[in-house]
Structure formats: C-alpha cells, structure tokens
Amino acid sequence: MNTASLINKPTSPFTTSLKQVLSDKRVSISLLCLCFTVLFILLGPFFLPDYQLQTLENQLQAPSLRHLLGTDDLGRDILSRILKGGQLSLAVGLIATLVSIVIGTFYGCFSGLTGGKTDLYMMRIVDILYCLPYMFLVIILMTFLGKSIYVLFLALGLVQWLTVARIVRGQVLTIKHEDFILAATALGVTKTMIIFRHLLPNVAGIVIVYATLTVPSVILQESFLSFLGLNVHPCTWGVMISEGKDYMESAWWMLLFPGMSLTTCLLCLNFLGDGLRDSLDKKFVTQKQ
Amino acid sequence: MITLLVVISASYFLMKIAPGNPWEGERSLSPQALNALKQKYDFTLWEYLSGIIFSGDFRYSYQHRDMRVSQIIMQTLPCSIELGLWALLLALFFGTLGGTGAALLKGSGADNFIMVFALIGIAIPNFVIGPILQLFFSLKLNITPVAGWSSFSSKILPSITLSLMYISYISRICRSSLLETGTKDFIRTAKAKGLSGGQIMRRHIFRNSLLPLVNFLGPATAALITGTLVVEKIFNIPGMGRYFVESALQRDYPVALGVLIVFSALLLLFNLITDILQAFIDPRIRLV
C-alpha cells in the first residue's frame, strides 16, 4: 500500500465548501437546471425564428413541430419570445441585485463600523423606508421617470438594498471587535481600507447567499410590473402572461408556457438560495462547536 | 407617525416636480380661469398636510375633474379591505391547518405532500395562478363568475388567488415552529408529569408556537396590499389597487399619491397591531 495516499491532501477552503454545497441535492439539481436554462436562453435564438417576426397567417396556432410552443395573436413564435423574455428577466435580475448589494453592503459596513449616533440615525432611516409599501413607490418612480430599463434597475435596486444593509450591519457589528480590526486600526489603517480589506471579505459569504435570494424576488417584481403595464420592453414574461390572459379561452398556450417558465425559474433560484443558506448555517454551527 | 409625515411630504414634493399640471395646457387661459384652477389644484405643503390629517382631504383628482380624491378612496377602499380580509382569513385557516397536520404527521406522505404543495405555492406568482384558476373554474367548469365583485361566488376565486401564497408561507412557518417547540425541555417535563398528548398540544405547544406566526403578520399585510394590485386587475374588482395602477399610468398624481398614503397608513397600523400582539403573547418582549 502506498503510504502517500494515507496522508490527506490539504484541500482549499473553496473546494471544501463547494463540495459541501453541491452535496445538497436541491442545490445541485437546480444549479444544473439553471445552467441548462441559461445556455438555452443564450444559444436558442440562433436556431429559432426571430422573436419579432410577425406572420399574420400563423395567428394563434397551437403547439406544433414548426412552432414548438405555438404562436401568439400576431403570429409570433412563443418559444422565441420566451427566450427573449428570459434574457431580459435574467439581465434585470442580476443587475438590479448587483445595484442593491453594492449600495446595501457599503451602507451597512459604514453604519456598523462607525457606530454611535451615526449608526443610530442611519439605521432609523432604513427602518422608516422599510415601512413603506415599496411596490407602490416603484410604480410611482417608474411613471415619473419613464419606462426605461435604467429606471427599472434604479427603482428595484433602491428598494432591495434595505435588507442587505441590515444583514451586513449585523455581521459587521459581530466582527468589529475582533482583534484583527483592532490591530488594523492601531496601525493607522483608514476606514475605507478597513472596509475593503477586512470587512468585505468577511461579510462576502452572507452577502452572496442573500444575493441569490434577491435575484428571484427581483425577477418576480419585474414580471409583476410588466404585468401591470409598466414594462420596459414589449417582450418580457410579465407582458406575455398579461397578453395570454386575454386570449386564454382560445389559446391556452399563450398563458401557460410563459407562466411555467417564470415559475420554474423562480423555483430553481429559490432552491439554490435556500440550499446555500443552509450550508452557510451549517458552517457557522460547526465553527462554533 | 414620523413615517407617515415623511410619506405625505415626499408625495407632496413628487406632485410638485411632476411634469404637467392642469393649468398648463396648449391653450392659454384667461386670468380668472387660471386663478380658479390654481385655487383648486395648487396648494402648499402645509395645506396638504393639515388637510389630510385633520379632515382626510386629499384634494381633487386631475382626471375625474369634479371628484375629490377622498371620495374615490372611500368608494374603492371597502372592496380592497374585504378582499384582503377574506384572503387573510383563508390563509390563516388553511395555513395553520396544513402546518399543524404536517407537524403532527411528520415524515409521512401527507407531510411531504403539504410541504411540496407549499413550495409550489410560494413559487407560483399570483398573476400566473389567477388567470389559470379563472380558465378552469369559470370558463371550463362554469362554477364561478369570471370577474367582478358582487355575489359571494364571485369573491371566491380572487380571495383564493390572493391567499394561496400565504397559505404556503403560514403552513411552513407553523410546521417548523410547532416542531421546534416540541423539542423544548418543558414539553418533556409536561410528558413526565403524565399529561395527555392533547393537553400538551393545547396548553404548551400551540401557545408557544404562536410568536413566529404573529411576526409574519406584519410583512404579510404589506405583501397582501401589493397583491391586491394584480388580483384586482385580473378579476376586474373595483378596488383601490386597480385605481392606483390606472391613475399612476394616466399620471393622475393626486389619486396615486393619495392611495399610497392610505396604504402606508394601513401598513403602519398593522405593524403596530403586530407589535402589540407580540407583547401580549410573549411577556418577555415587554421587558425589553
């Protein structure tokens, strides 16, 4: 027997946590589904008819080999439109999440690190904003500033950062008094540098988990707004569901397929976020023990 | 209270900076007409604030020229509140029923079924499930009216649509909370004292599992209010949510902002009720 195989190879923390996360069946399955979906959304349009192509003799056709998921009231291929809508939804989800995560993380870091009166007031502002019916605010913002995709990023990002700020602040408060922060302060490291070099790496885990849970909620809100008529593009899932609702008696496929793709997407993303959170919780528990 | 003041002031300034107002049209108006319009639609922050707080006056609508915003709200609010209450009741009843059932039969097929149902219920947005329910129950089976808000049968589908997500949430919360309380030391003590299973369930487990449920009520109300926006649109219910969307799209700012203020007030009220209930259920909170 080879003695070398008995000695455990040191594994990096990254690979261990990756293994731990992937051992959760929910996470691995939804990750696989999501990868497949993203690939399909990105590559699919090359093999399908253009999503804007209107052929009036093909109106409201049931699913067939030529149009796999049928056509809508203007003769457009539903599958191509779903893929286009998927691109938009994913883009909006990722970018708005990024906006909210960046704002929330810095706000929370700064508030937690400064402490005292500043912290109190900054968090009181968050509390006040938390009490607002935010969906109404987003709608009003969108009608004020126009229906552009940048306004949507801004509006959704602006309401989502509150929870991030709270979580990050809580995390910062627990690590603020650790020795390495004290040492850094004693060495005269500026506050910005402490945030970047010491706090951010330590809150990264929890922020990533929260980000995966934010993406589906942003996608849901975007479809919600499109459904109400505040769409940024004529081809999002919310618009398709809203159109499908009008034709559901004669053409059920116009309602069912966009609805199903939205639901599956949300389900996968939620599973992924839940799984990541559970494994992070497990890690904290084992660390404490 | 401060939140409400902030909301009202912010609404006022939004209304001021909003592009377009009733007295700036293509036609130039005579000074008298201009004055009359300004008197009706132009006001200071203080007038707006005191009007709302002391007499519930939200000024006039831009679109419906002779309607006061408060009239519109008074006509549409009862519908929305009724819808919200029905949905909340349904959610509480079926949610606790499902959650308790799942907790009692932990690990069985029924438990798995309820939890899978709850997961799907959370993932399906209400604007997807609403039309699907309409399609099946109204158009195919002809059991309920497709839309509207008059007879009892027309209220069934909207309430179910709105409550489905909360049934799922509540049954999940209820199940985990009951199971967690079941592992506490005082339950073992109660068993050791020789209490019957039913007694333990009623006296010890249920009462101590209530808190997470009550905590959920605050955010749930917020989300219910948001949900009324789409449900009222799908089922064509003359409620405040539908009016809000319409007036926001038509840039009728006094109405949109008035509705925003009323909803914020409702939300704050429910948060307050939640806080009071928490202190009532768990005396430990009162001490802090």
XYZ file of C-alpha atoms in Angstrom:
577
model
C 0.000 0.000 0.000
C 1.217 3.413 -0.882
C 1.827 5.493 2.207
C 1.390 8.730 0.346
C -2.321 8.038 -0.218
C -2.860 7.786 3.524
C -1.833 11.365 4.053
C -4.780 13.615 3.413
C -4.115 16.166 0.783
C -4.841 19.608 2.160
C -7.894 20.931 0.369
C -8.533 24.614 -0.107
C -11.452 26.129 1.802
C -13.051 26.910 -1.536
C -13.209 23.296 -2.715
C -14.465 22.042 0.657
C -17.319 24.500 0.725
C -18.074 23.801 -2.924
C -18.301 20.074 -2.182
C -20.454 20.733 0.841
C -22.839 22.895 -1.134
C -23.101 20.500 -4.056
C -23.808 17.562 -1.750
C -27.244 19.110 -1.219
C -29.475 17.502 -3.822
C -31.729 20.549 -4.217
C -28.777 22.806 -4.958
C -27.123 20.544 -7.494
C -30.342 19.855 -9.377
C -31.412 23.481 -9.536
C -27.891 24.552 -10.471
C -27.958 22.062 -13.340
C -31.403 23.311 -14.405
C -30.265 26.915 -14.275
C -27.101 26.264 -16.292
C -29.192 24.481 -18.881
C -31.731 27.335 -18.946
C -29.049 29.991 -19.325
C -27.387 28.075 -22.148
C -30.731 27.615 -23.852
C -31.679 31.258 -23.437
C -28.362 32.425 -24.864
C -27.978 29.924 -27.713
C -31.608 29.157 -28.548
C -32.371 32.339 -30.520
C -29.810 31.296 -33.160
C -31.916 28.287 -34.131
C -35.385 29.773 -33.828
C -37.396 32.337 -35.773
C -36.879 35.962 -34.822
C -38.962 36.924 -31.784
C -40.318 39.980 -33.594
C -41.235 38.181 -36.792
C -44.971 38.579 -37.367
C -46.669 36.309 -39.850
C -50.355 37.032 -39.860
C -51.388 33.749 -41.476
C -49.881 31.927 -38.470
C -52.063 33.631 -35.851
C -52.832 31.718 -32.656
C -51.543 28.361 -33.790
C -51.439 25.522 -31.315
C -48.052 23.969 -30.457
C -46.741 22.019 -33.431
C -43.403 20.900 -34.806
C -42.940 24.163 -36.647
C -43.749 26.330 -33.633
C -42.922 24.182 -30.640
C -44.911 26.249 -28.160
C -47.401 27.725 -30.620
C -47.816 31.280 -31.839
C -49.493 34.367 -30.381
C -52.156 36.733 -31.698
C -49.706 38.372 -34.112
C -48.261 35.114 -35.341
C -45.028 35.396 -33.376
C -43.288 32.258 -32.169
C -43.903 31.843 -28.440
C -40.701 29.932 -27.735
C -38.536 32.674 -29.255
C -40.402 35.278 -27.271
C -39.984 33.287 -24.050
C -36.242 33.091 -24.657
C -36.038 36.830 -25.311
C -38.082 37.473 -22.168
C -35.748 35.167 -20.265
C -32.732 37.164 -21.370
C -34.361 40.355 -20.167
C -35.513 38.861 -16.874
C -32.119 37.411 -16.062
C -30.366 40.650 -17.003
C -32.722 42.725 -14.877
C -32.460 40.256 -12.006
C -28.675 40.202 -11.995
C -28.071 43.918 -12.488
C -30.708 45.173 -10.044
C -29.392 42.693 -7.473
C -25.869 43.955 -8.041
C -27.014 47.568 -7.567
C -28.822 46.736 -4.330
C -25.982 44.591 -2.983
C -23.379 47.299 -3.609
C -25.473 50.061 -2.006
C -26.569 47.878 0.914
C -23.129 46.471 1.671
C -21.398 49.839 1.816
C -24.221 51.443 3.778
C -24.245 48.579 6.261
C -20.433 48.467 6.576
C -20.148 52.176 7.119
C -23.018 52.292 9.593
C -21.824 49.311 11.584
C -18.199 50.372 11.664
C -18.876 53.981 12.668
C -21.340 53.109 15.413
C -22.788 55.612 17.871
C -25.227 58.302 16.808
C -24.436 57.990 13.084
C -25.269 54.303 13.179
C -28.488 55.015 15.052
C -29.697 57.598 12.552
C -28.618 55.627 9.504
C -30.497 52.593 10.725
C -33.518 54.681 11.678
C -33.685 55.851 8.050
C -33.666 52.216 6.960
C -36.455 51.450 9.425
C -38.599 54.267 8.066
C -38.051 53.208 4.465
C -38.829 49.642 5.471
C -42.345 50.598 6.487
C -43.249 51.920 3.044
C -45.302 49.865 0.624
C -42.342 49.705 -1.727
C -44.102 48.279 -4.783
C -46.200 51.438 -4.924
C -43.069 53.534 -4.726
C -41.513 51.622 -7.607
C -44.642 52.138 -9.689
C -44.712 55.850 -8.948
C -40.975 56.153 -9.673
C -41.465 54.392 -12.978
C -44.316 56.664 -14.038
C -42.304 59.724 -13.028
C -39.038 58.855 -14.665
C -40.350 56.995 -17.675
C -40.310 53.334 -18.591
C -36.629 52.859 -19.341
C -34.640 49.842 -18.269
C -32.209 52.016 -16.277
C -35.056 53.427 -14.235
C -36.147 49.874 -13.522
C -32.671 48.919 -12.283
C -32.583 52.002 -10.125
C -36.089 51.605 -8.742
C -35.746 47.908 -7.912
C -32.208 48.331 -6.615
C -33.268 51.213 -4.407
C -35.879 49.158 -2.589
C -33.888 45.952 -2.310
C -30.816 47.330 -0.551
C -32.544 47.820 2.800
C -32.393 44.186 3.887
C -28.803 43.852 2.687
C -27.841 46.896 4.733
C -29.408 45.391 7.858
C -27.789 41.993 7.409
C -24.373 43.447 6.660
C -24.546 45.819 9.598
C -25.390 42.949 11.944
C -22.465 40.967 10.601
C -20.112 43.944 10.889
C -21.154 44.516 14.494
C -20.148 40.962 15.398
C -16.697 41.140 13.780
C -15.991 44.772 14.575
C -14.418 43.995 17.917
C -12.231 41.147 16.681
C -8.519 41.574 17.222
C -7.547 41.953 13.592
C -9.728 45.034 13.179
C -8.250 46.472 16.366
C -4.741 45.775 15.062
C -5.539 47.430 11.747
C -6.935 50.489 13.492
C -3.887 50.646 15.755
C -1.629 50.551 12.706
C -3.440 53.607 11.387
C -5.296 51.950 8.527
C -8.003 54.238 7.185
C -11.652 53.341 7.493
C -12.062 52.826 3.748
C -9.150 50.398 3.730
C -10.571 48.516 6.716
C -13.872 48.171 4.912
C -12.240 46.932 1.716
C -9.528 44.687 3.129
C -11.042 43.336 6.310
C -14.790 43.727 6.454
C -15.832 42.939 2.873
C -14.111 39.524 2.687
C -15.718 38.583 5.985
C -19.267 39.519 5.018
C -18.907 38.175 1.460
C -20.399 34.762 2.254
C -23.627 36.011 3.723
C -23.951 38.688 1.041
C -23.607 36.111 -1.737
C -26.290 33.939 -0.161
C -28.603 36.887 0.167
C -27.877 37.914 -3.414
C -29.003 34.524 -4.731
C -32.259 35.000 -2.849
C -32.644 38.561 -4.178
C -32.387 37.586 -7.843
C -35.677 35.633 -7.919
C -37.524 38.323 -5.997
C -36.288 40.975 -8.426
C -37.330 38.824 -11.390
C -40.732 38.374 -9.796
C -41.128 42.114 -9.252
C -40.075 42.878 -12.796
C -42.711 40.494 -14.177
C -45.233 41.945 -11.734
C -44.597 45.442 -13.094
C -44.741 44.262 -16.704
C -47.997 42.504 -15.967
C -49.457 45.762 -14.708
C -48.392 47.535 -17.898
C -45.152 49.094 -16.653
C -42.983 47.039 -18.961
C -39.568 48.174 -20.118
C -39.708 46.019 -23.257
C -42.652 44.635 -25.244
C -41.393 41.097 -24.794
C -40.975 40.328 -21.094
C -42.600 37.368 -19.350
C -44.997 39.618 -17.477
C -46.278 41.135 -20.732
C -46.662 37.693 -22.280
C -48.661 36.454 -19.288
C -50.825 39.552 -19.438
C -51.471 39.021 -23.173
C -52.024 35.318 -22.607
C -54.675 36.142 -20.034
C -56.674 37.977 -22.696
C -56.549 35.038 -25.101
C -56.682 32.198 -22.606
C -60.031 30.860 -23.743
C -58.910 30.266 -27.323
C -55.159 29.901 -26.883
C -54.140 28.412 -23.538
C -50.523 28.055 -24.655
C -50.099 31.817 -24.652
C -50.726 31.885 -20.909
C -49.375 28.559 -19.756
C -45.861 28.485 -21.221
C -44.658 31.937 -20.117
C -46.199 31.280 -16.709
C -44.460 27.939 -16.455
C -41.080 29.328 -17.438
C -41.368 32.102 -14.879
C -42.395 29.668 -12.153
C -39.641 27.140 -12.903
C -37.043 29.875 -12.982
C -38.173 31.255 -9.625
C -38.348 27.765 -8.106
C -34.788 26.907 -9.153
C -33.353 30.192 -7.936
C -35.168 29.885 -4.613
C -33.910 26.322 -4.140
C -30.396 27.463 -4.879
C -30.593 30.328 -2.388
C -32.151 28.143 0.316
C -29.539 25.453 -0.170
C -26.674 27.937 0.003
C -28.135 29.472 3.143
C -28.498 26.098 4.818
C -24.914 25.155 4.061
C -23.724 28.527 5.334
C -25.711 27.979 8.538
C -24.123 24.560 8.901
C -20.700 26.127 8.516
C -21.399 28.625 11.289
C -22.647 25.862 13.562
C -19.554 23.731 13.001
C -17.303 26.730 13.521
C -18.926 27.478 16.849
C -18.551 23.910 18.020
C -46.243 58.584 12.747
C -42.978 60.098 11.549
C -43.019 57.669 8.660
C -46.452 58.876 7.652
C -45.361 62.512 7.756
C -42.358 61.641 5.608
C -44.591 59.825 3.133
C -47.029 62.719 2.886
C -44.308 65.334 2.441
C -42.478 63.206 -0.111
C -45.744 62.737 -2.003
C -46.306 66.467 -1.998
C -42.892 67.210 -3.462
C -43.280 64.462 -6.040
C -46.556 66.042 -7.087
C -44.845 69.424 -7.373
C -41.918 68.272 -9.515
C -44.104 66.032 -11.672
C -44.179 67.216 -15.250
C -47.504 68.646 -16.374
C -50.307 70.129 -14.335
C -53.911 71.163 -15.001
C -53.260 74.836 -15.677
C -50.511 74.456 -18.247
C -52.270 73.400 -21.435
C -51.750 74.243 -25.069
C -54.413 76.918 -24.878
C -53.619 79.969 -22.824
C -56.245 80.539 -20.179
C -57.917 83.711 -19.077
C -56.627 85.024 -15.747
C -59.881 84.183 -13.992
C -59.900 80.610 -15.198
C -56.234 80.269 -14.291
C -56.936 81.570 -10.840
C -59.846 79.216 -10.366
C -57.772 76.241 -11.452
C -54.863 77.255 -9.269
C -57.138 77.586 -6.308
C -58.359 74.065 -6.893
C -55.100 72.320 -7.708
C -52.310 74.492 -6.314
C -51.640 74.319 -2.612
C -48.800 74.479 -0.126
C -47.305 71.578 1.761
C -48.873 72.792 4.969
C -52.344 72.922 3.435
C -51.925 69.423 2.036
C -50.625 68.014 5.333
C -53.237 69.599 7.552
C -55.982 68.747 5.074
C -55.089 65.072 5.209
C -54.530 64.827 8.934
C -57.431 66.903 10.206
C -60.155 66.321 7.629
C -58.989 63.412 5.479
C -58.918 65.663 2.449
C -56.627 64.638 -0.416
C -57.590 67.432 -2.824
C -59.002 66.915 -6.320
C -58.229 64.334 -8.952
C -56.666 65.517 -12.213
C -58.585 63.076 -14.397
C -62.013 62.968 -12.832
C -62.325 66.705 -12.639
C -65.098 67.028 -10.107
C -64.183 64.151 -7.832
C -62.303 64.625 -4.626
C -59.580 62.044 -4.111
C -61.101 61.221 -0.749
C -64.391 60.334 -2.474
C -62.610 57.953 -4.824
C -60.784 56.365 -1.912
C -63.931 55.979 0.154
C -65.656 54.252 -2.740
C -62.850 51.849 -3.511
C -61.328 51.135 -0.109
C -64.087 48.807 1.228
C -63.622 46.414 -1.692
C -59.878 46.162 -1.178
C -60.212 45.697 2.563
C -62.841 42.995 2.141
C -60.666 41.163 -0.371
C -57.633 41.451 1.908
C -59.524 40.206 4.952
C -61.000 37.221 3.126
C -57.556 36.293 1.848
C -56.026 36.704 5.306
C -58.729 34.554 6.918
C -58.368 31.818 4.308
C -54.591 31.918 4.678
C -54.718 31.710 8.478
C -57.256 28.875 8.480
C -55.740 26.648 5.810
C -52.186 27.624 6.677
C -52.428 26.634 10.328
C -54.447 23.550 9.405
C -51.849 22.425 6.871
C -48.919 23.310 9.095
C -50.354 21.515 12.130
C -51.244 18.486 10.050
C -47.761 18.338 8.585
C -46.147 18.726 12.015
C -48.323 16.016 13.594
C -47.682 13.591 10.748
C -44.028 14.493 10.404
C -42.166 12.344 7.891
C -45.291 10.770 6.452
C -46.575 11.056 2.904
C -49.106 13.704 3.930
C -46.331 15.841 5.400
C -44.302 15.605 2.204
C -47.347 16.386 0.110
C -48.196 19.501 2.129
C -44.628 20.753 2.038
C -44.278 20.230 -1.717
C -47.600 21.995 -2.185
C -46.334 24.853 -0.029
C -43.130 25.147 -2.038
C -45.015 25.321 -5.303
C -47.487 27.769 -3.802
C -44.655 30.105 -2.886
C -43.005 29.895 -6.286
C -46.083 30.491 -8.467
C -46.758 34.238 -8.717
C -50.381 35.229 -8.183
C -50.666 36.768 -11.625
C -49.959 33.341 -13.100
C -52.247 31.309 -10.885
C -55.117 33.828 -11.111
C -55.783 33.503 -14.844
C -55.276 29.732 -14.656
C -57.914 29.443 -11.927
C -60.189 31.661 -13.999
C -59.685 29.448 -17.009
C -60.542 26.267 -15.145
C -63.295 27.259 -12.763
C -65.040 29.959 -14.769
C -64.521 29.206 -18.427
C -64.249 25.408 -18.468
C -66.298 24.292 -15.474
C -68.602 27.315 -15.250
C -68.738 27.234 -11.445
C -67.878 30.830 -10.633
C -68.224 34.139 -12.474
C -65.148 35.128 -14.461
C -64.755 38.545 -12.895
C -66.455 41.173 -10.799
C -67.100 41.703 -7.129
C -70.766 41.377 -6.239
C -72.120 37.962 -5.345
C -70.464 35.608 -2.889
C -69.389 33.224 -5.645
C -67.539 35.991 -7.459
C -65.445 36.604 -4.358
C -64.163 33.046 -4.076
C -61.554 32.988 -6.827
C -59.922 36.373 -6.063
C -59.611 35.502 -2.388
C -58.080 32.117 -3.151
C -55.668 33.647 -5.666
C -54.519 36.231 -3.194
C -54.241 33.832 -0.267
C -52.502 30.893 -1.950
C -49.015 32.216 -1.322
C -49.784 32.998 2.326
C -51.323 29.587 2.900
C -47.973 28.174 1.822
C -45.895 30.544 3.919
C -48.046 30.127 7.007
C -48.092 26.345 6.821
C -44.297 26.291 6.541
C -43.834 28.681 9.444
C -46.425 26.848 11.503
C -44.862 23.433 10.899
C -41.309 24.456 11.784
C -42.456 26.429 14.801
C -44.551 23.547 16.180
C -41.721 21.082 15.639
C -39.223 23.379 17.334
C -41.427 23.900 20.366
C -41.925 20.132 20.551
C -38.247 19.614 21.306
C -38.132 22.066 24.242
C -37.460 20.914 27.785
C -40.800 21.984 29.200
C -42.588 19.636 26.828
C -40.565 16.748 28.238
C -41.491 17.916 31.717
C -45.145 18.014 30.746
C -44.905 14.487 29.383
C -43.156 13.358 32.564
C -45.973 14.862 34.608
C -48.270 12.490 32.747
C -50.295 14.985 30.741
C -52.171 13.586 27.781
C -50.997 14.314 24.262
C -53.948 16.599 23.540
C -53.377 18.602 26.685
C -49.702 19.101 25.875
C -50.614 20.145 22.364
C -53.208 22.669 23.505
C -51.654 24.107 26.618
C -47.965 24.013 25.866
C -47.115 23.589 22.209
C -49.712 25.783 20.495
C -49.366 28.777 22.762
C -45.619 28.807 22.484
C -45.616 28.373 18.736
C -47.759 31.427 18.064
C -44.991 34.007 18.047
C -43.402 33.314 14.622
C -46.884 33.330 13.127
C -47.667 36.726 14.612
C -44.282 38.029 13.478
C -45.192 37.057 9.945
C -48.415 39.094 10.009
C -46.633 42.428 9.533
C -44.788 41.584 6.301
C -47.759 39.514 5.167
C -50.036 42.546 5.255
C -47.548 44.510 3.202
C -47.419 41.777 0.609
C -51.216 41.328 0.643
C -51.633 45.005 -0.151
C -49.194 44.658 -3.037
C -51.018 41.538 -4.164
C -54.329 43.369 -4.421
C -52.798 45.387 -7.289
C -52.706 42.419 -9.640
C -55.632 40.440 -8.270
C -57.918 43.420 -8.688
C -56.681 43.808 -12.233
C -57.149 40.139 -13.135
C -60.651 39.860 -11.688
C -61.711 43.379 -12.582
C -62.535 44.321 -8.991
C -63.314 47.996 -8.365
C -60.777 48.308 -5.551
C -58.118 50.787 -4.604
C -55.228 48.809 -6.098
C -56.692 48.906 -9.586
C -57.409 52.603 -9.249
C -53.837 53.156 -8.155
C -52.351 51.487 -11.215
C -54.741 53.244 -13.575
C -54.147 56.670 -12.116
C -50.380 56.141 -11.989
C -50.374 55.188 -15.668
C -52.537 58.206 -16.519
C -50.357 60.495 -14.407
C -53.230 61.378 -12.107
C -50.832 62.113 -9.252
C -53.222 63.286 -6.532
C -55.093 59.972 -6.714
C -51.983 57.790 -6.948
C -50.271 59.542 -4.068
C -53.447 59.624 -2.003
C -53.772 55.858 -2.362
C -50.085 55.494 -1.495
C -50.639 57.476 1.694
C -53.700 55.440 2.705
C -51.894 52.159 2.094
C -48.871 53.339 4.068
C -51.170 54.253 6.943
C -52.816 50.815 6.802
C -49.440 49.146 6.777
C -48.247 51.141 9.783
C -51.446 50.291 11.621
C -50.922 46.582 11.017
C -47.286 46.801 12.109
C -48.471 48.435 15.314
C -51.063 45.716 15.874
C -48.380 43.093 15.296
C -46.123 44.705 17.878
C -48.913 44.859 20.429
C -49.912 41.249 19.800
C -46.311 40.158 20.213
C -46.050 41.797 23.585
C -49.393 40.279 24.522
C -48.381 36.742 23.585
C -44.810 36.761 24.807
C -44.302 38.682 28.059
C -40.541 38.511 27.596
C -40.796 41.131 24.831
C -42.496 43.564 27.188
C -39.448 43.645 29.449
C -37.056 44.781 26.767
